[in-house]
Every structure is written in C-alpha cells, then in structure tokens.
Coordinates of C-alpha atoms in Angstrom, one line a residue:
X25 CA 71.2 118.8 99.6
X26 CA 74.4 117.1 100.6
X27 CA 74.0 112.9 99.7
X28 CA 76.7 110.0 101.4
X29 CA 77.8 107.4 99.0
X30 CA 80.6 104.6 99.5
X31 CA 83.0 107.1 98.0
X32 CA 82.3 110.0 100.8
X33 CA 80.0 112.8 101.0
X34 CA 79.4 115.0 97.3
X35 CA 76.0 117.9 96.8
X36 CA 73.2 117.1 94.4
X37 CA 71.1 119.2 93.1
X38 CA 72.7 122.4 93.8
X39 CA 73.3 125.1 91.2
X40 CA 77.3 125.2 89.2
X41 CA 78.9 128.3 90.5
X42 CA 81.2 129.4 87.8
X43 CA 83.8 131.8 88.7
X44 CA 83.1 135.3 87.6
X45 CA 84.8 137.5 85.4
X46 CA 86.3 140.1 88.2
X47 CA 87.7 143.4 87.9
X48 CA 90.9 141.9 89.5
X49 CA 91.0 139.3 87.5
X50 CA 90.6 141.7 84.1
X51 CA 93.3 143.6 85.6
X52 CA 95.6 140.4 86.1
X53 CA 95.4 139.8 82.3
X54 CA 96.2 143.3 81.6
X55 CA 99.2 143.0 83.3
X56 CA 100.4 139.6 81.5
X57 CA 99.7 141.3 78.0
X58 CA 101.7 144.2 79.1
X59 CA 104.4 142.2 79.9
X60 CA 104.6 139.8 77.0
X61 CA 104.1 142.8 74.8
X62 CA 106.8 144.8 76.4
X63 CA 109.1 142.0 76.8
X64 CA 109.1 141.7 72.3
X65 CA 110.1 145.6 72.2
X66 CA 112.6 145.1 74.2
X67 CA 114.1 142.2 72.5
X68 CA 113.2 144.3 69.2
X69 CA 115.4 147.5 70.4
X70 CA 118.4 144.8 71.5
X71 CA 119.0 143.0 68.6
X72 CA 117.1 145.3 65.6
X73 CA 115.0 144.2 62.5
X74 CA 115.6 140.8 62.3
X75 CA 113.7 139.1 65.4
X76 CA 110.8 140.6 64.2
X77 CA 111.5 139.0 61.0
X78 CA 112.3 136.0 62.7
X79 CA 109.2 136.4 64.9
X80 CA 106.3 136.8 61.8
X81 CA 107.9 133.4 60.1
X82 CA 107.3 131.5 63.0
X83 CA 104.3 132.9 63.4
X84 CA 103.3 132.3 60.1
X85 CA 104.2 128.5 60.1
X86 CA 102.7 128.3 63.4
X87 CA 99.3 129.8 61.6
X88 CA 99.2 127.7 58.7
X89 CA 99.5 124.5 60.7
X90 CA 97.6 125.3 63.4
X91 CA 95.0 126.0 60.5
X92 CA 95.5 123.1 58.5
X93 CA 95.2 120.7 61.9
X94 CA 91.9 122.5 62.0
X95 CA 90.9 121.8 58.3
X96 CA 91.3 118.2 59.4
X97 CA 89.0 118.5 62.5
X98 CA 86.2 120.1 60.9
X99 CA 85.7 117.6 58.1
X100 CA 82.7 115.9 60.5
X101 CA 80.8 119.0 60.9
X102 CA 80.8 119.9 57.4
X103 CA 78.0 119.2 54.7
X104 CA 81.0 119.7 52.2
X105 CA 84.5 119.6 51.8
X106 CA 84.0 122.9 50.0
X107 CA 82.8 124.4 53.7
X108 CA 85.6 123.0 56.0
X109 CA 87.9 126.1 55.9
X110 CA 84.7 128.1 57.1
X111 CA 84.0 125.8 59.9
X112 CA 87.8 125.5 60.4
X113 CA 87.9 129.3 61.0
X114 CA 85.0 129.2 63.0
X115 CA 86.3 126.7 65.3
X116 CA 89.8 128.9 65.7
X117 CA 87.6 132.0 66.6
X118 CA 85.9 129.8 69.4
X119 CA 89.1 128.8 71.1
X120 CA 90.5 132.3 70.7
X121 CA 87.2 133.1 73.0
X122 CA 87.4 130.1 75.5
X123 CA 91.4 131.4 75.9
X124 CA 90.0 134.7 76.3
X125 CA 87.5 134.3 78.9
X126 CA 89.7 132.0 81.0
X127 CA 92.1 134.8 81.2
X128 CA 89.6 137.3 82.0
X129 CA 89.1 135.0 84.9
X130 CA 92.4 135.5 86.1
X131 CA 93.6 132.1 84.3
X132 CA 91.2 130.1 86.2
X133 CA 88.8 127.2 84.8
X134 CA 85.1 127.7 84.9
X135 CA 84.7 125.7 87.8
X136 CA 87.2 124.9 90.6
X137 CA 87.6 120.9 89.7
X138 CA 88.8 121.8 86.2
X139 CA 91.8 122.5 84.0
X140 CA 92.2 124.9 80.8
X141 CA 92.8 121.8 78.9
X142 CA 89.5 119.9 79.7
X143 CA 87.7 123.1 79.9
X144 CA 88.7 123.2 76.4
X145 CA 87.8 120.0 75.4
X146 CA 84.6 120.2 76.8
X147 CA 83.7 123.5 75.2
X148 CA 84.8 122.8 72.1
X149 CA 82.5 119.2 72.2
X150 CA 79.6 121.2 73.4
X151 CA 80.0 123.8 70.4
X152 CA 80.7 120.9 67.6
X153 CA 77.5 119.3 68.5
X154 CA 75.1 122.6 69.2
X155 CA 76.0 123.8 65.8
X156 CA 76.5 120.2 64.0
X157 CA 75.1 117.7 66.0
X158 CA 72.4 117.1 63.8
X159 CA 75.4 115.7 61.1
X160 CA 77.6 113.8 63.2
X161 CA 74.9 111.9 64.5
X162 CA 74.0 110.7 60.9
X163 CA 75.5 111.3 58.0
X164 CA 78.7 112.1 59.2
X165 CA 79.4 109.9 61.7
X166 CA 81.5 107.4 59.7
X167 CA 83.9 110.3 59.8
X168 CA 84.3 110.9 63.2
X169 CA 85.0 107.2 64.0
X170 CA 88.9 107.1 62.6
X171 CA 90.2 109.9 65.2
X172 CA 89.3 108.1 68.3
X173 CA 90.7 104.5 66.8
X174 CA 93.6 107.1 66.0
X175 CA 94.3 108.0 69.0
X176 CA 94.2 104.6 70.3
X177 CA 96.7 102.9 67.8
X178 CA 98.8 105.2 68.7
X179 CA 99.2 105.0 72.7
X180 CA 98.2 101.3 72.1
X181 CA 101.7 100.2 72.8
X182 CA 103.3 102.7 75.0
X183 CA 100.4 102.7 77.6
X184 CA 100.3 99.0 77.3
X185 CA 103.3 99.4 78.5
X186 CA 103.0 101.3 81.2
X187 CA 100.5 99.2 82.7
X188 CA 102.3 96.0 82.1
X189 CA 99.4 94.5 79.9
X190 CA 99.4 92.8 76.6
X191 CA 97.7 93.6 73.4
X192 CA 96.1 91.2 71.2
X193 CA 93.6 91.4 68.3
X194 CA 90.4 89.0 67.7
X195 CA 88.2 88.6 65.0
X196 CA 85.3 87.4 66.0
X197 CA 81.7 87.3 64.4
X198 CA 83.0 89.5 61.7
X199 CA 84.4 92.5 63.3
X200 CA 88.4 93.2 64.7
X201 CA 88.2 93.0 68.9
X202 CA 91.1 93.7 71.7
X203 CA 92.0 91.7 74.2
X204 CA 94.4 93.7 77.2
X205 CA 96.2 90.7 78.4
X206 CA 97.6 90.4 82.0
X207 CA 101.2 88.9 81.3
X208 CA 101.2 86.4 84.2
X209 CA 98.9 83.7 84.0
X210 CA 97.8 82.7 87.5
X211 CA 95.1 79.6 87.7
X212 CA 92.5 82.2 89.1
X213 CA 91.5 85.4 86.7
X214 CA 89.0 87.8 86.5
X215 CA 87.9 89.5 82.8
X216 CA 86.4 92.9 82.5
X217 CA 84.8 93.7 79.3
X218 CA 84.5 97.3 78.5
X219 CA 81.8 98.4 75.9
X220 CA 82.6 101.8 74.6
X221 CA 80.5 104.9 74.1
X222 CA 79.5 107.2 71.2
X223 CA 76.3 107.8 71.2
X224 CA 75.5 104.4 69.3
X225 CA 77.4 106.2 66.4
X226 CA 80.9 107.2 66.7
X227 CA 83.9 106.6 68.5
X228 CA 85.6 102.8 68.8
X229 CA 86.6 100.4 71.0
X230 CA 90.2 101.3 71.1
X231 CA 89.2 105.2 72.0
X232 CA 89.2 103.2 75.6
X233 CA 92.6 101.8 75.8
X234 CA 93.8 104.4 78.6
X235 CA 90.4 103.7 80.9
X236 CA 90.7 99.8 79.7
X237 CA 94.8 99.6 81.0
X238 CA 93.8 101.8 84.3
X239 CA 91.1 99.6 85.0
X240 CA 93.6 96.3 84.8
X241 CA 95.8 97.9 86.9
X242 CA 93.8 99.7 89.7
X243 CA 91.7 96.7 90.2
X244 CA 94.5 94.0 90.3
X245 CA 96.6 96.4 92.8
X246 CA 93.2 96.8 95.2
X247 CA 92.4 93.0 95.1
X248 CA 95.7 92.9 96.6
X249 CA 96.5 95.4 98.5
X250 CA 93.1 95.6 100.1
X251 CA 91.8 92.0 99.9
X252 CA 95.3 90.3 99.9
X253 CA 94.1 88.5 96.6
X254 CA 96.6 88.0 93.6
X255 CA 94.9 87.7 90.6
X256 CA 95.3 87.9 86.7
X257 CA 92.9 90.8 85.4
X258 CA 92.6 90.5 81.7
X259 CA 90.2 93.6 79.7
X260 CA 88.6 92.9 76.7
X261 CA 87.3 95.1 74.3
X262 CA 84.4 94.2 71.9
X263 CA 83.7 96.1 68.7
X264 CA 80.1 96.6 68.3
X265 CA 78.4 97.7 64.4
X266 CA 77.1 101.4 64.7
X267 CA 74.5 103.9 63.0
X268 CA 73.4 104.9 60.8
X269 CA 74.4 101.4 58.9
X270 CA 73.3 99.1 61.4
X271 CA 70.1 100.2 63.7
X272 CA 68.9 98.9 67.1
X273 CA 69.3 95.9 68.4
X274 CA 72.5 95.4 65.9
X275 CA 74.6 96.9 68.8
X276 CA 73.4 95.5 71.8
X277 CA 72.9 92.1 70.2
X278 CA 76.4 92.6 69.2
X279 CA 77.7 93.1 72.4
X280 CA 75.3 90.0 73.9
X281 CA 77.0 87.7 71.2
X282 CA 80.5 89.2 72.1
X283 CA 79.9 88.3 76.0
X284 CA 78.8 84.5 75.2
X285 CA 82.1 84.4 72.9
X286 CA 83.7 84.8 76.2
X287 CA 82.5 82.9 78.0
X288 CA 82.7 80.1 75.5
X289 CA 86.6 80.5 74.2
X290 CA 88.2 81.7 77.6
X291 CA 87.4 79.0 79.6
X292 CA 85.7 81.6 82.4
X293 CA 83.2 81.3 84.4
X294 CA 80.3 84.5 84.5
X295 CA 81.0 85.4 87.8
X296 CA 84.4 85.8 87.2
X297 CA 83.4 88.4 84.1
X298 CA 82.2 92.1 85.0
X299 CA 80.5 94.3 82.7
X300 CA 82.2 97.6 82.4
X301 CA 80.8 100.4 80.1
X302 CA 80.6 104.2 79.3
X303 CA 77.5 106.3 78.1
X304 CA 75.5 103.8 75.3
X305 CA 78.2 101.3 76.5
X306 CA 77.1 101.6 79.9
X307 CA 73.1 101.3 79.1
X308 CA 73.7 98.2 77.0
X309 CA 75.8 96.3 79.6
X310 CA 72.7 96.9 82.0
X311 CA 69.9 96.0 79.2
X312 CA 72.2 92.7 78.5
X313 CA 71.9 92.1 81.9
X314 CA 68.0 92.7 82.2
X315 CA 67.8 90.2 79.1
X316 CA 69.7 87.6 81.0
X317 CA 67.8 88.4 84.1
X318 CA 64.3 88.2 81.8
X319 CA 65.9 85.0 79.9
X320 CA 65.9 83.3 83.6
X321 CA 69.3 82.4 83.0
X322 CA 70.8 83.9 86.3
X323 CA 73.6 81.4 86.0
X324 CA 74.9 83.7 83.0
X325 CA 74.7 87.0 85.2
X326 CA 77.7 88.2 85.1
X327 CA 80.1 89.0 88.9
X328 CA 79.4 93.1 88.8
X329 CA 78.5 95.6 86.2
X330 CA 80.4 99.3 86.1
X331 CA 78.2 101.8 84.7
X332 CA 79.9 105.3 83.7
X333 CA 77.6 107.8 82.8
X334 CA 74.7 105.4 81.2
X335 CA 71.5 106.5 79.5
X336 CA 68.9 105.0 80.9
X337 CA 65.8 107.0 79.4
X338 CA 65.7 107.4 75.9
X339 CA 62.5 109.3 76.3
X340 CA 64.0 112.0 78.1
X341 CA 67.6 113.5 77.6
X342 CA 67.1 117.1 78.7
X343 CA 67.5 120.5 77.2
X344 CA 70.3 122.7 76.7
X345 CA 69.3 125.3 78.7
X346 CA 69.6 122.8 82.0
X347 CA 72.8 121.7 81.3
X348 CA 74.8 124.4 79.5
X349 CA 78.4 122.9 80.5
X350 CA 77.7 119.7 79.8
X351 CA 79.5 118.5 76.5
X352 CA 76.5 116.4 75.0
X353 CA 74.3 118.9 73.4
X354 CA 70.5 118.4 72.4
X355 CA 71.4 118.6 68.8
X356 CA 74.1 115.6 69.0
X357 CA 72.2 113.4 71.6
X358 CA 68.6 113.7 70.0
X359 CA 70.0 113.0 66.6
X360 CA 72.2 109.8 67.9
X361 CA 69.1 108.7 69.5
X362 CA 66.6 109.3 66.4
X363 CA 69.6 107.4 64.4
X364 CA 69.7 104.5 66.1
X365 CA 66.2 103.7 66.9
X366 CA 65.2 104.9 63.0
X367 CA 63.6 101.0 62.6
X368 CA 61.5 101.1 65.8
X369 CA 58.0 101.8 64.9
X370 CA 55.8 100.2 67.8
X371 CA 55.7 102.1 71.0
X372 CA 55.9 98.9 73.2
X373 CA 59.5 97.9 72.0
X374 CA 60.3 102.1 72.4
X375 CA 59.4 102.1 75.6
X376 CA 61.4 98.7 76.3
X377 CA 64.6 100.0 75.3
X378 CA 65.7 102.6 78.2
X379 CA 66.3 100.2 81.2
X380 CA 64.4 102.1 83.6
X381 CA 61.1 101.3 82.3
X382 CA 62.2 97.6 84.0
X383 CA 62.4 95.9 86.8
X384 CA 65.6 96.3 88.6
X385 CA 65.7 93.7 90.9
X386 CA 67.8 90.4 90.4
X387 CA 70.6 92.1 88.6
X388 CA 74.3 91.9 89.4
X389 CA 75.8 94.4 91.7
X390 CA 75.7 97.6 89.7
X391 CA 77.8 100.8 90.4
X392 CA 76.6 103.6 88.7
X393 CA 78.2 107.3 88.2
X394 CA 77.4 110.7 86.2
X395 CA 78.8 114.1 86.2
X396 CA 76.4 116.6 87.8
X397 CA 76.9 118.6 85.1
X398 CA 76.3 116.3 82.8
X399 CA 72.9 115.6 80.8
X400 CA 71.8 112.1 82.1
X401 CA 72.4 113.2 85.8
X402 CA 68.8 114.1 86.2
X403 CA 67.4 110.4 85.0
X404 CA 70.4 108.7 86.4
X405 CA 69.1 109.8 90.1
X406 CA 65.4 108.5 89.0
X407 CA 67.1 105.4 88.2
X408 CA 68.7 105.1 91.3
X409 CA 65.6 106.3 93.5
X410 CA 63.5 103.3 91.3
X411 CA 65.9 100.5 92.2
X412 CA 65.8 101.9 96.1
X413 CA 62.0 101.7 96.3
X414 CA 62.2 98.9 94.7
X415 CA 64.3 97.1 97.3
X416 CA 67.9 96.8 95.6
X417 CA 70.7 96.6 98.0
X418 CA 73.3 95.8 95.5
X419 CA 73.5 99.2 93.3
X420 CA 75.7 101.8 94.1
X421 CA 75.6 105.7 93.0
X422 CA 78.2 107.7 92.3
X423 CA 78.7 111.4 91.8
X424 CA 81.2 113.5 89.9
X425 CA 81.2 117.3 91.4
X426 CA 80.7 119.5 88.7
X427 CA 81.8 117.5 85.5
X428 CA 80.2 116.5 82.6
X429 CA 79.0 114.0 80.7
X430 CA 81.7 110.5 81.0
X431 CA 84.5 111.8 82.6
X432 CA 86.5 108.5 82.2
X433 CA 86.2 108.4 78.7
X434 CA 89.2 110.9 78.3
X435 CA 93.1 110.5 79.2
X436 CA 94.1 111.5 82.5
X437 CA 96.1 114.4 80.7
X438 CA 92.7 116.2 79.9
X439 CA 90.4 114.8 82.2
X440 CA 91.3 115.7 85.9
X441 CA 88.6 113.4 87.6
X442 CA 89.4 110.6 84.8
X443 CA 91.6 108.1 87.5
X444 CA 89.6 109.0 90.4
X445 CA 86.3 108.0 89.1
X446 CA 88.0 104.8 87.5
X447 CA 88.7 103.9 90.9
X448 CA 86.0 103.7 92.4
X449 CA 84.5 101.9 89.6
X450 CA 87.5 99.3 90.4
X451 CA 86.8 99.6 94.2
X452 CA 83.5 98.5 93.7
X453 CA 84.6 95.9 91.1
X454 CA 87.3 94.5 93.5
X455 CA 84.5 94.2 96.4
X456 CA 82.6 91.9 94.1
X457 CA 85.5 89.8 93.1
X458 CA 87.0 89.4 96.9
X459 CA 83.3 87.8 97.8
X460 CA 83.7 85.3 95.0
X461 CA 87.4 84.5 95.0
X462 CA 88.1 85.0 98.8
X463 CA 87.8 81.6 99.4
X464 CA 89.5 80.3 96.0
X465 CA 92.8 82.2 95.7
X466 CA 95.8 82.2 98.0
X467 CA 96.9 85.3 99.9
X468 CA 99.7 87.4 98.1

C-alpha cells in the first residue's frame, strides 16, 4: 500500500513487477541481430577477406583481455588458484546470459528504474554471492578488499577535484584513515563521519570516496540554498578492523574510538558531527548511539545519523526466495554474520548485538533508508514500527522503490538511485544542522 514520507509517496509491500519477455521483444532482438550480421556480410563483400581477418584478430584480442580480467575478478571466489579459470568461465557465461535476457526484453532492464549497468552489477554480485558467498564471507574475505581500495584510489584525486575537497591521510589507532577536507576554513563547520559497509568482512573505506564527496557538496549546497547558512563541511572516512581476523566487537569499538578521536583532535562539538554509514557501517552508527545513550552521556551524542540500508536484526536476515533481486544472497550474508559473531557464545550478548532489541528512545535524529527489493527491507519496516510504537518522533524512513541493497555504495555511473538517495540523506542532515547552526552562522 502507498506510504508517504518527507520525500513523497512510495509503494510499500507491493510485489515487484519485472518486465516480461514478450514476442515483440524477441522480434526486436531478432531484427537487431539480423542487422548486425547483414552489416558484417556487406563489409566482407565490399573489402574482401582482409576484413574478416581483421575482425577475427580484434575479436581474439578482446576475448583474451576479457578472460584475463575475469580471471582477476574470479580469484576471491575460488578456493584455489587452479580453479580460477573455471570460475572465470562461469562468470563470463553468466554475463552473456544477463545480456541475452536484456536483449530478449526488448533491451529493457528487469525494472523500469534500473539501467543495464546496474542490472549487470546487481545480478553478477548476487550470482557470485549465491555460488561463492561461503568463501567470500570468511576465508577469502581479505581478497575482496583490495578491489574496493583500488577503485577508491583510482578516483580519489579526480573526484575530489570535482567536488572541491582536499584528501588528507590520517594515521591513528594503528590504521590509515582519510579526510576529505573543505578548502574553505570558515569559523563554523560540520563534520560527517562515514563508516563503510561490507558485511564486517570486506570492502574498504576508499570505496565510499564518491559517496563522501557527494555528501560534502550536497549538504553544503542545501545548507546554503535552503537555510542561508555558509558552513564548511568536512567528511571523515575512518578505518576499522574486520573479520575473520578481528571478531565482534572489534569493528564497532574501532568506530567508537575514531569518533572520540575526532572530538578530541578536531576541536569540534558533538552537535556539529553527523554519523553516516551504509550497511554494516550504518548498523554500527546506530549501535554506537545506543551505547552513548545507555552510558548516560547524551552530551556526546552526534547531531544526527544517516543510516543507509542498515542491518538492525542479526537474528533475521531473510531468505533468498523473498528477495530474488537483492545482491545480498543468504550464503554470503549468513557467512559474514557467522564469521563476525564467531566469538559470541552467550545468548544475552548475541541478543544485544541487534539495534532492534534495544529501546529507540532518546537517540539523535535518525534517517533510515532501504531499497524495497533488499534483504533488510522487512526488518527495516519493523524497526521503524517499533520506534513509532515507542513514541519516537525524530526518525524518518525513506524507501527506494525497486532497488536492491545499499544503492549509495555504488558510483552514480552504476546506480541510478545513488544521487537521489544521498540527496535525501543530506536534506535530512541539513534540516538538523540548521536547527543547531541557525543562530550561530551568518547568512550567505
């Protein structure tokens, strides 16, 4: 049924309606294939056998390069180096099947909100997590961290120039972290601390460089345009130790310690700090606010929390049959959680790991966002319903219809919902910041 949030009306609880493979779609696919084949034949007739030789040579080079790339991608999903080529072949076959299905639908994605690139990404991630999630979520986890870091390192300078931020490395608590600094040092500023996701076992803080820079730009722009506030916005990407090398509660404690570090070394008040996190990082943002509340230190609570696709109930992650279009397959999600919680043996401790098992009163303003197709969506609705039942009035829910888990994790070139999803979070954060800064900062 429809539900209204601060960002408009959206459908909640509706069954997904994928695009069907119709006769018309198949006919279009046949026409396009026939056109390409005819064009190649005409070129061959016009220029002779040399065209065929050149085309075959180019095709061979492309195939070799593609296979090498797939072998590189297949390593984290292989239990040994010997199996890498075979896994690479399976991945290539899967890509071809996705493209064939796309063509068969008349070159339309499964859902109208998707693009081909997003569908390829989501479907391939789900496939690898279904087939090899038991490896990636445990023993092969370290192998799936470097690609995320490499991506972040590759775009760091160019993306920071685009958003007018200055990358600044920090070494603290035995780890490397990253600041994305606002070059304009104003008297007042807001700091966003973003904790990356990855199921507590994979990913890297640099994976979220684009998300962090967009947050800087959007939050600053909304504060200036809507609230007439001219404020510096710095974004901090902290590191934390992950499983299987470091088990619960290492990661959440590392996040808490880096928040304390920022307060101590950046000369900034807690009510000028915004927690942000996606997936596992979002859960740890919520858990640390609960920790501060239970420690009776309300003065240390951050200004607000932006929780993108958080896991809030560790006891119920859902089955694959309920979420066939989510990138998080049960094999991967369950293995990650089992690995992360391997040291937890007492039922009471396990119960308290889940944010949903705590009171949600007296927390900072919280922005919650899930995709309607994702594994954590149903528990997200239960989390918000619990908050409403307790009388919580400073929590907002945003649902991205027909999107899978964690749309903000992907670059905007991949996820068509990323920019909108981040903007919704920044609108919420700006509203909270304006409430605190309104009487302190002059008009733009």
